[in-house]
Amino acid sequence: MVSEVGTGTERTGSDELGSAIGHKSEIRLGNGTGPVAAGGIGTAAGDTAMTAAGESGRVAGGRARTTVVIATRNRAPELARTLTELRALRPRPEIVVLDNASDDDTAAVAATFPGVTVIRLPCNLGAAARNLGVEKARTPYVAFSDDDSWWAGDALTRAEQLFDACPRLGLVAGRTLVGATDRDDPVNELMATSPLGHAADLPGPSILGFLACAAIVRKQAYLRVGGFSPLLHFGAEEKLLALDLAAAGWQLCYVADIRAHHHPSAQRPAPAWRRRAEQRNNALITWMRRPLRRCAAETAGLLGRAVRDPRTAPVVAGVLRRLPWALAQRRRLPPAVERGAGTLELAEERK
């Protein structure tokens, strides 16, 4: 099934800021509450009674209780392989594909797979396109795949068991295995050795970051915090979502026996583009969630790099252009989450 999302406005260009901000109303999450305030650390506790009582039995009869959501653009061949792998899972999950305004036959290829819901978007919403897929999901849990990644055979079932057993668990980050040799992505080691510790009632180390292509979320938690930010488009978008989930009282952890396979597409942005996007978005996330002294220090460092290296100038320009929208969404993290973020930064500086 293929459906199209209309915006009611003409697309004014391919600029990613216009896509992310100009269509913000189109991807608002419809839970009636909006993102939780940073001070609402007890929100998850109030939700867990419903979670424990209802989610484990919501989809019965041996059917998958996880929907796989994929945001894609112009990668029809890779997407075809991913959908083939995902449809081989048992029980077979529902799959929702968000086509970020591809100009190839991505949507047509996806539509040839029975049972796959395809939503064509009129512009490239970046990572925030996933929000529409989560809203569409009819299951209590949602797994993200990229168009060049898929889940191992037992991954989704294992994650469902963990979510059922841990009512305060909002996100599980799995182990990402790369390429035909299944080599470990370097992020696996970082999460496995997280300095945030391993709570006795959680199935793995606590984290404040993850790879989206190897993440499974509790739908309720994801909707509660507003999902991926349209302001960031792509690059470091997982970091903000992790902070917001933790600020709302949800736990995030890494579980190595939940595995995702990633076969990186050859059609990828240049590494320099990716670095610039991540630098820009990390600065914006700091302004959106961190203490002002941290904002000032990071901005000063970015300006200093721009003076020494003109290639950083576009990063500064991107931050300044988006800063008014970032400040409008500013919510300080609760003290416990801020301490966790600081602990991770100290650990990174010492390496």
Tab-separated table of C-alpha atoms in Angstrom:
chain	number	residue	atom	x	y	z
A	1	MET	CA	0.000	0.000	0.000
A	2	VAL	CA	1.350	3.424	-0.980
A	3	SER	CA	0.011	6.651	0.461
A	4	GLU	CA	1.173	10.228	0.106
A	5	VAL	CA	1.416	12.903	2.773
A	6	GLY	CA	0.367	16.318	1.545
A	7	THR	CA	1.667	19.514	3.082
A	8	GLY	CA	-0.839	22.040	1.843
A	9	THR	CA	2.058	24.229	0.779
A	10	GLU	CA	4.377	24.221	-2.180
A	11	ARG	CA	7.888	22.960	-1.692
A	12	THR	CA	10.132	25.989	-1.849
A	13	GLY	CA	13.446	24.263	-2.360
A	14	SER	CA	15.711	21.442	-1.297
A	15	ASP	CA	17.290	23.242	1.651
A	16	GLU	CA	17.175	20.883	4.600
A	17	LEU	CA	16.216	23.606	7.075
A	18	GLY	CA	13.124	24.386	5.046
A	19	SER	CA	12.270	20.712	4.983
A	20	ALA	CA	12.804	20.261	8.700
A	21	ILE	CA	11.217	23.440	10.043
A	22	GLY	CA	8.801	24.473	7.334
A	23	HIS	CA	6.923	21.179	7.616
A	24	LYS	CA	7.129	20.853	11.361
A	25	SER	CA	3.362	20.825	11.747
A	26	GLU	CA	3.130	17.853	9.412
A	27	ILE	CA	5.056	15.573	11.746
A	28	ARG	CA	3.694	16.667	15.102
A	29	LEU	CA	3.026	13.618	17.221
A	30	GLY	CA	-0.628	13.217	17.951
A	31	ASN	CA	-0.744	12.158	21.593
A	32	GLY	CA	-2.347	15.388	22.690
A	33	THR	CA	0.345	16.192	25.222
A	34	GLY	CA	3.369	17.340	23.238
A	35	PRO	CA	6.900	16.725	24.423
A	36	VAL	CA	7.224	16.394	28.172
A	37	ALA	CA	8.898	19.144	30.131
A	38	ALA	CA	12.425	18.560	31.290
A	39	GLY	CA	11.332	18.587	34.892
A	40	GLY	CA	8.901	15.712	34.351
A	41	ILE	CA	11.227	13.018	35.571
A	42	GLY	CA	8.364	11.099	37.096
A	43	THR	CA	6.322	10.865	33.907
A	44	ALA	CA	7.381	7.337	33.059
A	45	ALA	CA	6.511	6.106	36.513
A	46	GLY	CA	2.964	7.296	36.007
A	47	ASP	CA	2.778	5.440	32.720
A	48	THR	CA	4.205	2.106	33.787
A	49	ALA	CA	0.996	0.738	35.268
A	50	MET	CA	-0.672	0.888	31.851
A	51	THR	CA	2.500	-0.375	30.230
A	52	ALA	CA	2.834	-3.445	32.405
A	53	ALA	CA	-0.849	-4.259	32.315
A	54	GLY	CA	-1.539	-3.738	28.639
A	55	GLU	CA	1.427	-3.872	26.308
A	56	SER	CA	2.457	-7.496	26.702
A	57	GLY	CA	-0.941	-8.723	25.588
A	58	ARG	CA	-1.900	-6.073	23.093
A	59	VAL	CA	-0.967	-8.113	20.020
A	60	ALA	CA	-1.658	-11.767	20.650
A	61	GLY	CA	-1.752	-15.030	18.754
A	62	GLY	CA	1.965	-15.360	18.071
A	63	ARG	CA	2.102	-12.227	15.955
A	64	ALA	CA	5.026	-9.817	16.122
A	65	ARG	CA	4.517	-7.044	18.641
A	66	THR	CA	7.117	-4.849	16.967
A	67	THR	CA	6.747	-2.737	13.831
A	68	VAL	CA	9.838	-1.963	11.752
A	69	VAL	CA	10.062	1.647	10.538
A	70	ILE	CA	12.422	2.628	7.696
A	71	ALA	CA	13.133	6.138	6.419
A	72	THR	CA	14.740	6.043	2.976
A	73	ARG	CA	15.687	8.198	0.006
A	74	ASN	CA	16.940	7.154	-3.432
A	75	ARG	CA	18.213	3.715	-2.479
A	76	ALA	CA	15.788	1.359	-4.159
A	77	PRO	CA	18.202	-1.601	-4.581
A	78	GLU	CA	19.391	-1.493	-0.962
A	79	LEU	CA	15.837	-1.128	0.293
A	80	ALA	CA	14.744	-4.185	-1.696
A	81	ARG	CA	17.368	-6.322	0.029
A	82	THR	CA	16.458	-4.953	3.451
A	83	LEU	CA	12.761	-5.657	2.934
A	84	THR	CA	13.561	-9.178	1.752
A	85	GLU	CA	15.566	-9.831	4.923
A	86	LEU	CA	12.951	-8.302	7.219
A	87	ARG	CA	10.067	-10.229	5.659
A	88	ALA	CA	11.951	-13.454	6.339
A	89	LEU	CA	11.718	-12.840	10.105
A	90	ARG	CA	9.355	-15.018	12.123
A	91	PRO	CA	7.004	-13.881	13.403
A	92	ARG	CA	6.911	-11.426	10.517
A	93	PRO	CA	6.767	-7.803	11.695
A	94	GLU	CA	4.689	-5.095	10.139
A	95	ILE	CA	6.905	-2.752	8.113
A	96	VAL	CA	6.371	0.948	7.397
A	97	VAL	CA	8.576	2.668	4.792
A	98	LEU	CA	8.819	6.465	4.731
A	99	ASP	CA	10.034	7.630	1.313
A	100	ASN	CA	11.795	10.962	1.837
A	101	ALA	CA	10.840	12.445	-1.553
A	102	SER	CA	12.941	10.032	-3.603
A	103	ASP	CA	13.311	10.762	-7.300
A	104	ASP	CA	14.075	7.154	-8.185
A	105	ASP	CA	11.702	4.163	-7.988
A	106	THR	CA	12.104	3.641	-4.231
A	107	ALA	CA	8.376	3.839	-3.467
A	108	ALA	CA	7.439	1.581	-6.385
A	109	VAL	CA	9.991	-1.044	-5.352
A	110	ALA	CA	8.809	-1.009	-1.740
A	111	ALA	CA	5.200	-1.351	-2.867
A	112	THR	CA	5.968	-4.679	-4.555
A	113	PHE	CA	6.480	-6.289	-1.141
A	114	PRO	CA	3.188	-7.608	0.270
A	115	GLY	CA	2.189	-6.187	3.604
A	116	VAL	CA	4.637	-3.272	3.503
A	117	THR	CA	3.058	0.140	4.076
A	118	VAL	CA	4.726	2.863	1.998
A	119	ILE	CA	4.238	6.553	2.786
A	120	ARG	CA	5.568	8.982	0.188
A	121	LEU	CA	6.604	12.360	1.574
A	122	PRO	CA	6.598	15.534	-0.552
A	123	CYS	CA	9.951	16.689	0.838
A	124	ASN	CA	12.942	15.234	2.653
A	125	LEU	CA	12.179	15.344	6.381
A	126	GLY	CA	15.386	13.544	7.291
A	127	ALA	CA	15.344	11.436	10.439
A	128	ALA	CA	12.076	12.996	11.587
A	129	ALA	CA	10.251	11.080	8.849
A	130	ARG	CA	10.444	8.123	11.235
A	131	ASN	CA	7.969	9.901	13.496
A	132	LEU	CA	5.202	9.301	10.965
A	133	GLY	CA	6.059	5.613	10.877
A	134	VAL	CA	5.909	5.313	14.658
A	135	GLU	CA	2.506	6.975	14.698
A	136	LYS	CA	1.334	4.523	12.046
A	137	ALA	CA	2.507	1.491	14.042
A	138	ARG	CA	-0.185	-0.629	15.680
A	139	THR	CA	2.220	-2.433	17.986
A	140	PRO	CA	3.595	-1.411	21.404
A	141	TYR	CA	7.219	-1.559	20.209
A	142	VAL	CA	8.954	-0.091	17.159
A	143	ALA	CA	12.310	-1.101	15.676
A	144	PHE	CA	14.206	1.198	13.339
A	145	SER	CA	16.074	-0.061	10.318
A	146	ASP	CA	17.895	1.931	7.684
A	147	ASP	CA	17.418	1.059	4.028
A	148	ASP	CA	20.742	-0.807	4.226
A	149	SER	CA	20.227	-2.606	7.542
A	150	TRP	CA	18.017	-5.315	9.011
A	151	TRP	CA	17.475	-7.298	12.215
A	152	ALA	CA	18.800	-10.743	13.091
A	153	GLY	CA	16.271	-13.541	13.301
A	154	ASP	CA	15.677	-13.497	17.060
A	155	ALA	CA	16.321	-9.803	17.748
A	156	LEU	CA	12.777	-8.448	17.812
A	157	THR	CA	11.346	-11.304	19.859
A	158	ARG	CA	14.157	-10.923	22.386
A	159	ALA	CA	13.569	-7.178	22.643
A	160	GLU	CA	9.846	-7.705	23.211
A	161	GLN	CA	10.649	-9.981	26.136
A	162	LEU	CA	12.932	-7.350	27.665
A	163	PHE	CA	10.395	-4.558	27.292
A	164	ASP	CA	7.720	-6.765	28.864
A	165	ALA	CA	9.979	-7.536	31.815
A	166	CYS	CA	11.210	-3.949	32.351
A	167	PRO	CA	8.326	-1.461	32.423
A	168	ARG	CA	10.637	1.575	32.702
A	169	LEU	CA	12.729	0.551	29.697
A	170	GLY	CA	12.141	3.025	26.862
A	171	LEU	CA	14.858	2.073	24.368
A	172	VAL	CA	17.087	-0.910	23.662
A	173	ALA	CA	20.224	-0.397	21.577
A	174	GLY	CA	21.393	-3.564	19.886
A	175	ARG	CA	24.779	-4.691	18.623
A	176	THR	CA	25.500	-3.467	15.098
A	177	LEU	CA	27.338	-5.961	12.874
A	178	VAL	CA	28.814	-4.429	9.725
A	179	GLY	CA	29.241	-5.971	6.297
A	180	ALA	CA	29.564	-9.551	5.126
A	181	THR	CA	32.071	-10.371	7.880
A	182	ASP	CA	29.798	-9.099	10.675
A	183	ARG	CA	32.500	-6.935	12.181
A	184	ASP	CA	31.554	-4.918	15.239
A	185	ASP	CA	30.731	-1.282	14.747
A	186	PRO	CA	33.007	0.766	17.068
A	187	VAL	CA	29.913	2.122	18.809
A	188	ASN	CA	29.264	-1.347	20.265
A	189	GLU	CA	32.338	-1.165	22.479
A	190	LEU	CA	31.497	2.359	23.614
A	191	MET	CA	28.051	1.276	24.743
A	192	ALA	CA	29.235	-2.003	26.281
A	193	THR	CA	31.736	-0.099	28.464
A	194	SER	CA	29.410	2.798	29.272
A	195	PRO	CA	30.533	4.713	32.383
A	196	LEU	CA	26.877	5.168	33.341
A	197	GLY	CA	26.811	1.734	34.965
A	198	HIS	CA	24.473	-1.237	34.799
A	199	ALA	CA	21.388	-1.119	37.010
A	200	ALA	CA	20.387	-4.451	38.498
A	201	ASP	CA	16.897	-4.346	37.003
A	202	LEU	CA	18.054	-3.552	33.456
A	203	PRO	CA	19.283	-6.058	30.860
A	204	GLY	CA	22.398	-4.076	29.920
A	205	PRO	CA	24.563	-1.003	30.557
A	206	SER	CA	22.813	2.370	30.688
A	207	ILE	CA	23.476	4.643	27.712
A	208	LEU	CA	22.713	8.154	26.459
A	209	GLY	CA	23.338	7.515	22.780
A	210	PHE	CA	22.768	4.834	20.160
A	211	LEU	CA	22.664	4.028	16.447
A	212	ALA	CA	19.171	4.401	15.055
A	213	CYS	CA	19.581	1.421	12.707
A	214	ALA	CA	20.021	-0.828	15.760
A	215	ALA	CA	17.465	0.678	18.138
A	216	ILE	CA	14.085	-0.540	19.341
A	217	VAL	CA	11.760	1.771	21.280
A	218	ARG	CA	8.643	1.551	23.356
A	219	LYS	CA	6.129	3.411	21.219
A	220	GLN	CA	4.540	5.068	24.211
A	221	ALA	CA	7.870	6.491	25.377
A	222	TYR	CA	8.860	7.673	21.900
A	223	LEU	CA	5.595	9.514	21.302
A	224	ARG	CA	5.699	10.986	24.769
A	225	VAL	CA	8.955	12.868	24.095
A	226	GLY	CA	8.212	13.882	20.509
A	227	GLY	CA	10.452	11.483	18.590
A	228	PHE	CA	13.323	12.644	16.385
A	229	SER	CA	13.709	16.404	16.075
A	230	PRO	CA	12.878	17.916	12.656
A	231	LEU	CA	15.317	20.735	13.418
A	232	LEU	CA	18.348	18.417	13.240
A	233	HIS	CA	17.396	16.692	9.976
A	234	PHE	CA	20.305	14.170	10.002
A	235	GLY	CA	23.411	13.800	12.140
A	236	ALA	CA	23.516	13.195	15.919
A	237	GLU	CA	19.718	13.042	16.013
A	238	GLU	CA	19.936	9.980	18.286
A	239	LYS	CA	21.705	12.000	20.980
A	240	LEU	CA	18.819	14.415	21.480
A	241	LEU	CA	16.237	11.632	21.548
A	242	ALA	CA	18.309	9.743	24.130
A	243	LEU	CA	18.519	12.810	26.365
A	244	ASP	CA	14.793	13.466	26.061
A	245	LEU	CA	13.854	9.880	26.888
A	246	ALA	CA	16.080	9.951	29.953
A	247	ALA	CA	14.706	13.349	30.978
A	248	ALA	CA	11.206	11.907	30.874
A	249	GLY	CA	12.197	9.099	33.226
A	250	TRP	CA	12.729	6.281	30.746
A	251	GLN	CA	15.744	3.983	30.841
A	252	LEU	CA	17.967	3.237	27.830
A	253	CYS	CA	20.387	0.330	27.690
A	254	TYR	CA	22.656	-1.658	25.396
A	255	VAL	CA	21.977	-5.373	24.906
A	256	ALA	CA	24.665	-7.212	22.936
A	257	ASP	CA	22.605	-10.304	22.117
A	258	ILE	CA	20.108	-8.198	20.152
A	259	ARG	CA	21.785	-7.874	16.773
A	260	ALA	CA	21.296	-5.753	13.671
A	261	HIS	CA	23.122	-6.248	10.368
A	262	HIS	CA	24.340	-3.145	8.555
A	263	HIS	CA	25.668	-3.323	4.997
A	264	PRO	CA	26.514	0.337	4.330
A	265	SER	CA	25.297	1.650	1.011
A	266	ALA	CA	27.829	2.961	-1.466
A	267	GLN	CA	25.499	5.919	-1.977
A	268	ARG	CA	26.410	7.831	1.162
A	269	PRO	CA	27.100	11.495	1.913
A	270	ALA	CA	30.752	12.421	1.937
A	271	PRO	CA	32.406	11.980	5.356
A	272	ALA	CA	33.146	15.717	5.484
A	273	TRP	CA	29.444	16.494	5.046
A	274	ARG	CA	28.570	14.080	7.836
A	275	ARG	CA	31.143	15.608	10.188
A	276	ARG	CA	29.808	19.098	9.540
A	277	ALA	CA	26.224	17.991	10.154
A	278	GLU	CA	27.186	16.324	13.424
A	279	GLN	CA	29.206	19.350	14.586
A	280	ARG	CA	26.283	21.641	13.809
A	281	ASN	CA	23.720	19.425	15.496
A	282	ASN	CA	25.826	18.754	18.577
A	283	ALA	CA	26.079	22.517	19.074
A	284	LEU	CA	22.320	22.914	18.626
A	285	ILE	CA	21.591	20.078	21.066
A	286	THR	CA	23.794	21.795	23.637
A	287	TRP	CA	21.787	25.006	23.280
A	288	MET	CA	18.518	23.056	23.472
A	289	ARG	CA	19.269	21.037	26.621
A	290	ARG	CA	22.513	21.912	28.430
A	291	PRO	CA	23.577	24.623	30.960
A	292	LEU	CA	24.436	28.026	29.534
A	293	ARG	CA	28.074	27.719	30.595
A	294	ARG	CA	28.317	24.576	28.472
A	295	CYS	CA	26.617	26.370	25.569
A	296	ALA	CA	29.084	29.242	25.770
A	297	ALA	CA	32.114	26.941	25.943
A	298	GLU	CA	31.039	24.805	22.991
A	299	THR	CA	30.139	27.815	20.854
A	300	ALA	CA	33.448	29.494	21.641
A	301	GLY	CA	35.292	26.334	20.647
A	302	LEU	CA	33.369	26.139	17.395
A	303	LEU	CA	34.114	29.784	16.574
A	304	GLY	CA	37.787	29.219	17.349
A	305	ARG	CA	37.926	26.275	14.952
A	306	ALA	CA	36.236	28.373	12.266
A	307	VAL	CA	38.938	31.032	12.596
A	308	ARG	CA	41.689	28.430	12.241
A	309	ASP	CA	39.951	26.356	9.591
A	310	PRO	CA	37.623	28.066	7.081
A	311	ARG	CA	36.008	24.694	6.376
A	312	THR	CA	34.249	25.030	9.746
A	313	ALA	CA	32.565	28.291	8.699
A	314	PRO	CA	29.525	26.501	7.172
A	315	VAL	CA	29.003	24.750	10.516
A	316	VAL	CA	28.874	28.066	12.345
A	317	ALA	CA	26.518	29.484	9.719
A	318	GLY	CA	24.247	26.455	10.082
A	319	VAL	CA	24.138	26.817	13.863
A	320	LEU	CA	23.363	30.537	13.713
A	321	ARG	CA	20.624	30.036	11.156
A	322	ARG	CA	18.884	27.420	13.305
A	323	LEU	CA	19.605	28.882	16.717
A	324	PRO	CA	16.296	30.785	17.127
A	325	TRP	CA	14.357	27.541	16.646
A	326	ALA	CA	16.714	25.687	18.971
A	327	LEU	CA	16.254	28.269	21.715
A	328	ALA	CA	12.485	28.107	21.315
A	329	GLN	CA	12.733	24.401	22.187
A	330	ARG	CA	15.201	24.845	25.064
A	331	ARG	CA	14.482	22.660	28.112
A	332	ARG	CA	17.171	22.069	30.708
A	333	LEU	CA	17.877	18.450	31.551
A	334	PRO	CA	17.046	17.183	35.041
A	335	PRO	CA	20.126	17.130	37.304
A	336	ALA	CA	20.571	13.344	37.152
A	337	VAL	CA	20.520	13.316	33.339
A	338	GLU	CA	22.846	16.315	33.161
A	339	ARG	CA	25.302	14.475	35.404
A	340	GLY	CA	25.121	11.471	33.091
A	341	ALA	CA	25.800	13.631	30.039
A	342	GLY	CA	28.764	15.218	31.813
A	343	THR	CA	30.117	11.799	32.794
A	344	LEU	CA	30.090	10.672	29.178
A	345	GLU	CA	31.872	13.835	28.057
A	346	LEU	CA	34.605	13.383	30.664
A	347	ALA	CA	35.067	9.763	29.622
A	348	GLU	CA	35.397	10.805	25.980
A	349	GLU	CA	37.931	13.528	26.802
A	350	ARG	CA	40.117	11.047	28.659
A	351	LYS	CA	40.411	8.693	25.683
